Amino acid sequence: MPNRFCAICGKKLVQDDPHFGMCLKCFLKEHPLFKLPDRLSINICLDCGSYSKKDIWIEPLDNELFSIIKEAVQKFLLKSFLKKNNIDFSFAVNENSFIFSSKDLLVSLEVEIIGVLKEDSNIKHKQIISINLNHILCKNCSNLRGGTYFIAIIQLRVKDEEQFGLIKEVLDEVNDYVENLFEKNHKQYISKIENQKFGVDLYLSTNELMNYLIKFLKSKYFFLLKRTKKLVGRDTQKGRNLYRLKALIKFLPVKIKDIVFIGDQNFSVENITKNKVILRGENATKLIKDYTYFFNEKIIKKNL
Ligand SMILES: [Zn+2]
Ligand SMILES: [Zn+2]
């Protein structure tokens, strides 16, 4: 083989330098493994650690600042490379580049991104990216701090004062349930509880939470459920209508073993199914009534 030389630096080429007439070093300079923007600006939520580039907030896998930064770099800069899966990336944070705000928040830093081609570790590239961090509140957390946000309402109602104890019991259970849920997902919370004459209104942060709560209550209580949906506006960004959902829950005013006076006879509540109440009269007659009966009729309950 005749002597060949690098077209760029003039270095003598060797057998494993078949890089278009260039030595490996010059080849990599001309054809870097990857090319990223020099800067990246990320929003990080002060309260929950979610991050975003524009409007869409992403919950991080890990809440530690540097792993949030790493995750954001992977998502916003390296996504297409990671999809191809042909380069191994590693990160090095330059501590000397740290700039802190007056409130001691890290607002700027440099991160070196090193990539090595999987099939040939001689082919590598590194690039320093300067990252700006904007510490703000995500939509959800600012709603949370504001305490006024809600998109669904559950109305819990009883028929008369006699059942007020039930409302209290249900509220305690609902609060426990939602607190647990909130621990796992900060989007789910009750933003307001309003007292009403025969119960309470719960203002909920999501429609999803409303469905969870209905399911939860169904497993424990008997009630009539009426759902309504009201158009309240339009999300112009997403181009869709916004609805406020309402669920009215009317707790059945009788429970198993209650004695109810119907017609001219006392009946005891023998069983309650998903939508019927099964009663047994003094003379063993069986009576089946819909839930609605107990709301529409004035029923006289006799306590044992
Ligand atoms: Zn060269
Ligand atoms: Zn947040």
GROMACS .gro file of C-alpha atoms and ligand atoms in nm:
model
  306
    1MET     CA    1   0.000   0.000   0.000
    2PRO     CA    2   0.144   0.338  -0.098
    3ASN     CA    3   0.178   0.599   0.169
    4ARG     CA    4  -0.138   0.801   0.220
    5PHE     CA    5  -0.174   1.117   0.418
    6CYS     CA    6  -0.456   1.289   0.601
    7ALA     CA    7  -0.616   1.549   0.377
    8ILE     CA    8  -0.658   1.783   0.673
    9CYS     CA    9  -0.349   1.758   0.895
   10GLY     CA   10  -0.113   1.574   0.666
   11LYS     CA   11  -0.048   1.294   0.915
   12LYS     CA   12   0.046   0.961   0.761
   13LEU     CA   13  -0.255   0.733   0.747
   14VAL     CA   14  -0.243   0.380   0.881
   15GLN     CA   15  -0.441   0.075   0.785
   16ASP     CA   16  -0.738   0.140   1.016
   17ASP     CA   17  -0.779   0.501   0.904
   18PRO     CA   18  -1.025   0.450   0.619
   19HIS     CA   19  -1.210   0.769   0.710
   20PHE     CA   20  -1.250   0.929   0.369
   21GLY     CA   21  -0.881   1.008   0.344
   22MET     CA   22  -0.861   1.158   0.691
   23CYS     CA   23  -0.704   1.044   1.015
   24LEU     CA   24  -0.955   0.947   1.283
   25LYS     CA   25  -0.895   1.264   1.483
   26CYS     CA   26  -0.965   1.492   1.186
   27PHE     CA   27  -1.255   1.279   1.072
   28LEU     CA   28  -1.424   1.315   1.411
   29LYS     CA   29  -1.369   1.688   1.403
   30GLU     CA   30  -1.534   1.708   1.061
   31HIS     CA   31  -1.810   1.462   1.142
   32PRO     CA   32  -1.890   1.487   1.510
   33LEU     CA   33  -2.094   1.200   1.648
   34PHE     CA   34  -2.361   1.444   1.757
   35LYS     CA   35  -2.430   1.812   1.749
   36LEU     CA   36  -2.641   1.973   2.015
   37PRO     CA   37  -2.751   2.330   2.078
   38ASP     CA   38  -2.505   2.511   2.304
   39ARG     CA   39  -2.770   2.625   2.548
   40LEU     CA   40  -3.073   2.481   2.713
   41SER     CA   41  -3.320   2.666   2.928
   42ILE     CA   42  -3.534   2.459   3.164
   43ASN     CA   43  -3.816   2.555   3.399
   44ILE     CA   44  -3.812   2.370   3.728
   45CYS     CA   45  -4.104   2.383   3.969
   46LEU     CA   46  -4.006   2.515   4.311
   47ASP     CA   47  -4.262   2.296   4.486
   48CYS     CA   48  -4.273   1.961   4.310
   49GLY     CA   49  -3.960   1.943   4.093
   50SER     CA   50  -4.151   1.898   3.767
   51TYR     CA   51  -3.966   2.042   3.470
   52SER     CA   52  -4.063   2.189   3.137
   53LYS     CA   53  -3.924   2.363   2.832
   54LYS     CA   54  -4.250   2.535   2.744
   55ASP     CA   55  -4.599   2.459   2.863
   56ILE     CA   56  -4.590   2.089   2.924
   57TRP     CA   57  -4.469   1.993   3.269
   58ILE     CA   58  -4.310   1.657   3.328
   59GLU     CA   59  -4.282   1.487   3.664
   60PRO     CA   60  -3.924   1.369   3.717
   61LEU     CA   61  -3.840   1.011   3.809
   62ASP     CA   62  -3.620   1.135   4.090
   63ASN     CA   63  -3.655   1.467   4.271
   64GLU     CA   64  -3.283   1.540   4.314
   65LEU     CA   65  -3.179   1.852   4.116
   66PHE     CA   66  -2.899   1.693   3.911
   67SER     CA   67  -3.104   1.397   3.813
   68ILE     CA   68  -3.383   1.635   3.707
   69ILE     CA   69  -3.129   1.823   3.491
   70LYS     CA   70  -3.002   1.499   3.345
   71GLU     CA   71  -3.353   1.383   3.270
   72ALA     CA   72  -3.436   1.716   3.103
   73VAL     CA   73  -3.120   1.698   2.887
   74GLN     CA   74  -3.213   1.346   2.781
   75LYS     CA   75  -3.567   1.448   2.702
   76PHE     CA   76  -3.505   1.783   2.533
   77LEU     CA   77  -3.167   1.734   2.364
   78LEU     CA   78  -3.080   1.368   2.330
   79LYS     CA   79  -3.417   1.214   2.255
   80SER     CA   80  -3.352   1.138   1.888
   81PHE     CA   81  -3.005   0.994   1.963
   82LEU     CA   82  -3.135   0.781   2.247
   83LYS     CA   83  -3.406   0.649   2.018
   84LYS     CA   84  -3.143   0.528   1.770
   85ASN     CA   85  -2.963   0.374   2.065
   86ASN     CA   86  -2.622   0.374   1.896
   87ILE     CA   87  -2.437   0.609   2.132
   88ASP     CA   88  -2.358   0.570   2.501
   89PHE     CA   89  -2.398   0.906   2.672
   90SER     CA   90  -2.252   1.019   3.000
   91PHE     CA   91  -2.268   1.352   3.179
   92ALA     CA   92  -2.023   1.556   3.379
   93VAL     CA   93  -2.129   1.861   3.574
   94ASN     CA   94  -1.876   2.142   3.596
   95GLU     CA   95  -1.901   2.265   3.955
   96ASN     CA   96  -1.689   2.571   3.880
   97SER     CA   97  -1.958   2.694   3.644
   98PHE     CA   98  -2.233   2.708   3.906
   99ILE     CA   99  -2.411   3.038   3.943
  100PHE     CA  100  -2.654   3.083   4.228
  101SER     CA  101  -2.937   3.331   4.269
  102SER     CA  102  -2.972   3.561   4.569
  103LYS     CA  103  -3.205   3.298   4.711
  104ASP     CA  104  -2.931   3.034   4.677
  105LEU     CA  105  -3.096   2.856   4.389
  106LEU     CA  106  -2.873   2.716   4.118
  107VAL     CA  107  -2.963   2.918   3.810
  108SER     CA  108  -2.689   2.834   3.563
  109LEU     CA  109  -2.433   2.563   3.507
  110GLU     CA  110  -2.232   2.384   3.242
  111VAL     CA  111  -2.274   2.020   3.167
  112GLU     CA  112  -2.037   1.821   2.954
  113ILE     CA  113  -2.207   1.558   2.746
  114ILE     CA  114  -1.987   1.272   2.634
  115GLY     CA  115  -2.100   1.029   2.370
  116VAL     CA  116  -1.926   0.711   2.260
  117LEU     CA  117  -2.034   0.513   1.957
  118LYS     CA  118  -2.149   0.175   2.078
  119GLU     CA  119  -1.996  -0.025   1.793
  120ASP     CA  120  -1.662   0.156   1.797
  121SER     CA  121  -1.543   0.313   2.120
  122ASN     CA  122  -1.270   0.504   1.931
  123ILE     CA  123  -1.542   0.724   1.789
  124LYS     CA  124  -1.648   0.969   2.051
  125HIS     CA  125  -1.744   1.327   2.094
  126LYS     CA  126  -1.806   1.568   2.376
  127GLN     CA  127  -1.982   1.897   2.399
  128ILE     CA  128  -2.033   2.148   2.674
  129ILE     CA  129  -2.384   2.280   2.713
  130SER     CA  130  -2.472   2.572   2.927
  131ILE     CA  131  -2.797   2.526   3.109
  132ASN     CA  132  -3.021   2.793   3.255
  133LEU     CA  133  -3.264   2.697   3.527
  134ASN     CA  134  -3.577   2.902   3.584
  135HIS     CA  135  -3.723   2.825   3.923
  136ILE     CA  136  -4.095   2.889   3.896
  137LEU     CA  137  -4.418   2.714   3.992
  138CYS     CA  138  -4.575   2.462   3.758
  139LYS     CA  139  -4.940   2.511   3.667
  140ASN     CA  140  -5.054   2.251   3.913
  141CYS     CA  141  -4.854   2.387   4.208
  142SER     CA  142  -4.959   2.745   4.144
  143ASN     CA  143  -5.320   2.628   4.142
  144LEU     CA  144  -5.250   2.441   4.462
  145ARG     CA  145  -5.098   2.745   4.629
  146GLY     CA  146  -5.386   2.960   4.505
  147GLY     CA  147  -5.633   2.710   4.644
  148THR     CA  148  -5.912   2.807   4.408
  149TYR     CA  149  -5.874   2.565   4.126
  150PHE     CA  150  -6.136   2.302   4.063
  151ILE     CA  151  -6.292   2.139   3.766
  152ALA     CA  152  -6.531   1.888   3.920
  153ILE     CA  153  -6.775   1.901   4.205
  154ILE     CA  154  -6.918   1.623   4.416
  155GLN     CA  155  -7.228   1.713   4.613
  156LEU     CA  156  -7.285   1.490   4.912
  157ARG     CA  157  -7.640   1.511   5.040
  158VAL     CA  158  -7.859   1.349   5.300
  159LYS     CA  159  -8.237   1.370   5.329
  160ASP     CA  160  -8.263   1.516   5.678
  161GLU     CA  161  -8.074   1.628   5.988
  162GLU     CA  162  -8.090   1.279   6.130
  163GLN     CA  163  -7.817   1.171   5.884
  164PHE     CA  164  -7.570   1.452   5.950
  165GLY     CA  165  -7.347   1.203   6.132
  166LEU     CA  166  -7.319   1.012   5.806
  167ILE     CA  167  -7.191   1.320   5.620
  168LYS     CA  168  -6.921   1.365   5.882
  169GLU     CA  169  -6.822   1.000   5.860
  170VAL     CA  170  -6.808   1.012   5.479
  171LEU     CA  171  -6.605   1.335   5.483
  172ASP     CA  172  -6.345   1.182   5.715
  173GLU     CA  173  -6.309   0.880   5.490
  174VAL     CA  174  -6.294   1.091   5.175
  175ASN     CA  175  -6.025   1.315   5.329
  176ASP     CA  176  -5.809   1.015   5.423
  177TYR     CA  177  -5.855   0.865   5.081
  178VAL     CA  178  -5.765   1.185   4.894
  179GLU     CA  179  -5.465   1.257   5.119
  180ASN     CA  180  -5.325   0.916   5.034
  181LEU     CA  181  -5.383   0.975   4.667
  182PHE     CA  182  -5.222   1.320   4.684
  183GLU     CA  183  -4.904   1.165   4.829
  184LYS     CA  184  -4.872   0.961   4.511
  185ASN     CA  185  -5.003   1.217   4.267
  186HIS     CA  186  -5.000   1.589   4.340
  187LYS     CA  187  -5.266   1.655   4.080
  188GLN     CA  188  -5.535   1.494   4.293
  189TYR     CA  189  -5.671   1.706   4.573
  190ILE     CA  190  -5.982   1.871   4.713
  191SER     CA  191  -5.947   2.244   4.664
  192LYS     CA  192  -6.249   2.351   4.865
  193ILE     CA  193  -6.522   2.209   5.087
  194GLU     CA  194  -6.841   2.408   5.113
  195ASN     CA  195  -7.114   2.343   5.367
  196GLN     CA  196  -7.466   2.318   5.234
  197LYS     CA  197  -7.798   2.280   5.412
  198PHE     CA  198  -7.812   1.903   5.377
  199GLY     CA  199  -7.449   1.816   5.317
  200VAL     CA  200  -7.131   1.947   5.159
  201ASP     CA  201  -6.990   2.031   4.817
  202LEU     CA  202  -6.641   1.905   4.739
  203TYR     CA  203  -6.448   2.099   4.476
  204LEU     CA  204  -6.203   1.864   4.310
  205SER     CA  205  -5.886   1.926   4.111
  206THR     CA  206  -5.956   1.670   3.840
  207ASN     CA  207  -6.241   1.479   3.679
  208GLU     CA  208  -6.039   1.167   3.742
  209LEU     CA  209  -6.056   1.229   4.117
  210MET     CA  210  -6.432   1.255   4.094
  211ASN     CA  211  -6.449   0.910   3.938
  212TYR     CA  212  -6.213   0.764   4.196
  213LEU     CA  213  -6.424   0.905   4.477
  214ILE     CA  214  -6.751   0.779   4.334
  215LYS     CA  215  -6.602   0.432   4.302
  216PHE     CA  216  -6.463   0.451   4.653
  217LEU     CA  217  -6.797   0.560   4.801
  218LYS     CA  218  -6.988   0.297   4.602
  219SER     CA  219  -6.788   0.027   4.775
  220LYS     CA  220  -6.910   0.150   5.114
  221TYR     CA  221  -7.244   0.330   5.086
  222PHE     CA  222  -7.579   0.317   4.914
  223PHE     CA  223  -7.681   0.628   4.726
  224LEU     CA  224  -7.851   0.775   4.424
  225LEU     CA  225  -7.605   0.923   4.177
  226LYS     CA  226  -7.682   1.192   3.927
  227ARG     CA  227  -7.410   1.325   3.700
  228THR     CA  228  -7.432   1.650   3.508
  229LYS     CA  229  -7.197   1.825   3.273
  230LYS     CA  230  -7.194   2.197   3.208
  231LEU     CA  231  -7.005   2.381   2.938
  232VAL     CA  232  -6.803   2.656   3.106
  233GLY     CA  233  -6.567   2.773   2.833
  234ARG     CA  234  -6.315   2.678   2.578
  235ASP     CA  235  -5.947   2.588   2.598
  236THR     CA  236  -5.828   2.780   2.295
  237GLN     CA  237  -5.477   2.637   2.317
  238LYS     CA  238  -5.596   2.280   2.296
  239GLY     CA  239  -5.899   2.372   2.087
  240ARG     CA  240  -6.154   2.191   2.295
  241ASN     CA  241  -6.451   2.274   2.513
  242LEU     CA  242  -6.417   2.288   2.888
  243TYR     CA  243  -6.681   2.125   3.101
  244ARG     CA  244  -6.751   2.140   3.468
  245LEU     CA  245  -6.866   1.802   3.589
  246LYS     CA  246  -7.099   1.762   3.881
  247ALA     CA  247  -7.197   1.448   4.065
  248LEU     CA  248  -7.487   1.462   4.307
  249ILE     CA  249  -7.475   1.185   4.564
  250LYS     CA  250  -7.790   1.137   4.771
  251PHE     CA  251  -7.735   0.888   5.048
  252LEU     CA  252  -8.015   0.643   5.099
  253PRO     CA  253  -8.200   0.745   5.417
  254VAL     CA  254  -8.250   0.387   5.534
  255LYS     CA  255  -8.009   0.114   5.631
  256ILE     CA  256  -8.041  -0.257   5.688
  257LYS     CA  257  -8.257  -0.347   5.991
  258ASP     CA  258  -8.431  -0.008   5.996
  259ILE     CA  259  -8.805  -0.026   6.056
  260VAL     CA  260  -9.008   0.179   5.811
  261PHE     CA  261  -9.378   0.249   5.822
  262ILE     CA  262  -9.532   0.208   5.477
  263GLY     CA  263  -9.907   0.211   5.414
  264ASP     CA  264 -10.042   0.068   5.738
  265GLN     CA  265  -9.763  -0.169   5.814
  266ASN     CA  266  -9.417  -0.177   5.963
  267PHE     CA  267  -9.148  -0.313   5.736
  268SER     CA  268  -8.796  -0.397   5.824
  269VAL     CA  269  -8.517  -0.333   5.573
  270GLU     CA  270  -8.398  -0.681   5.494
  271ASN     CA  271  -8.146  -0.609   5.222
  272ILE     CA  272  -8.018  -0.334   4.998
  273THR     CA  273  -7.892  -0.403   4.645
  274LYS     CA  274  -7.734  -0.171   4.392
  275ASN     CA  275  -8.061   0.006   4.321
  276LYS     CA  276  -8.337  -0.160   4.523
  277VAL     CA  277  -8.438  -0.186   4.885
  278ILE     CA  278  -8.590  -0.516   4.996
  279LEU     CA  279  -8.831  -0.488   5.283
  280ARG     CA  280  -9.010  -0.751   5.491
  281GLY     CA  281  -9.348  -0.673   5.647
  282GLU     CA  282  -9.478  -0.781   5.989
  283ASN     CA  283  -9.687  -1.050   5.819
  284ALA     CA  284  -9.389  -1.166   5.613
  285THR     CA  285  -9.490  -0.980   5.295
  286LYS     CA  286  -9.198  -0.886   5.080
  287LEU     CA  287  -9.176  -0.539   4.931
  288ILE     CA  288  -8.919  -0.417   4.681
  289LYS     CA  289  -8.870  -0.045   4.632
  290ASP     CA  290  -8.640   0.164   4.417
  291TYR     CA  291  -8.403   0.401   4.596
  292THR     CA  292  -8.603   0.694   4.458
  293TYR     CA  293  -8.905   0.587   4.661
  294PHE     CA  294  -8.727   0.684   4.982
  295PHE     CA  295  -8.650   1.031   4.853
  296ASN     CA  296  -8.988   1.103   4.699
  297GLU     CA  297  -9.211   0.968   4.975
  298LYS     CA  298  -9.227   1.095   5.324
  299ILE     CA  299  -9.121   0.787   5.510
  300ILE     CA  300  -9.155   0.734   5.879
  301LYS     CA  301  -8.867   0.555   6.036
  302LYS     CA  302  -8.910   0.388   6.369
  303ASN     CA  303  -8.600   0.340   6.566
  304LEU     CA  304  -8.573   0.014   6.750
  305ZN      ZN  305  -0.569   1.440   1.032
  306ZN      ZN  306  -4.510   2.184   4.071
   0.00000   0.00000   0.00000
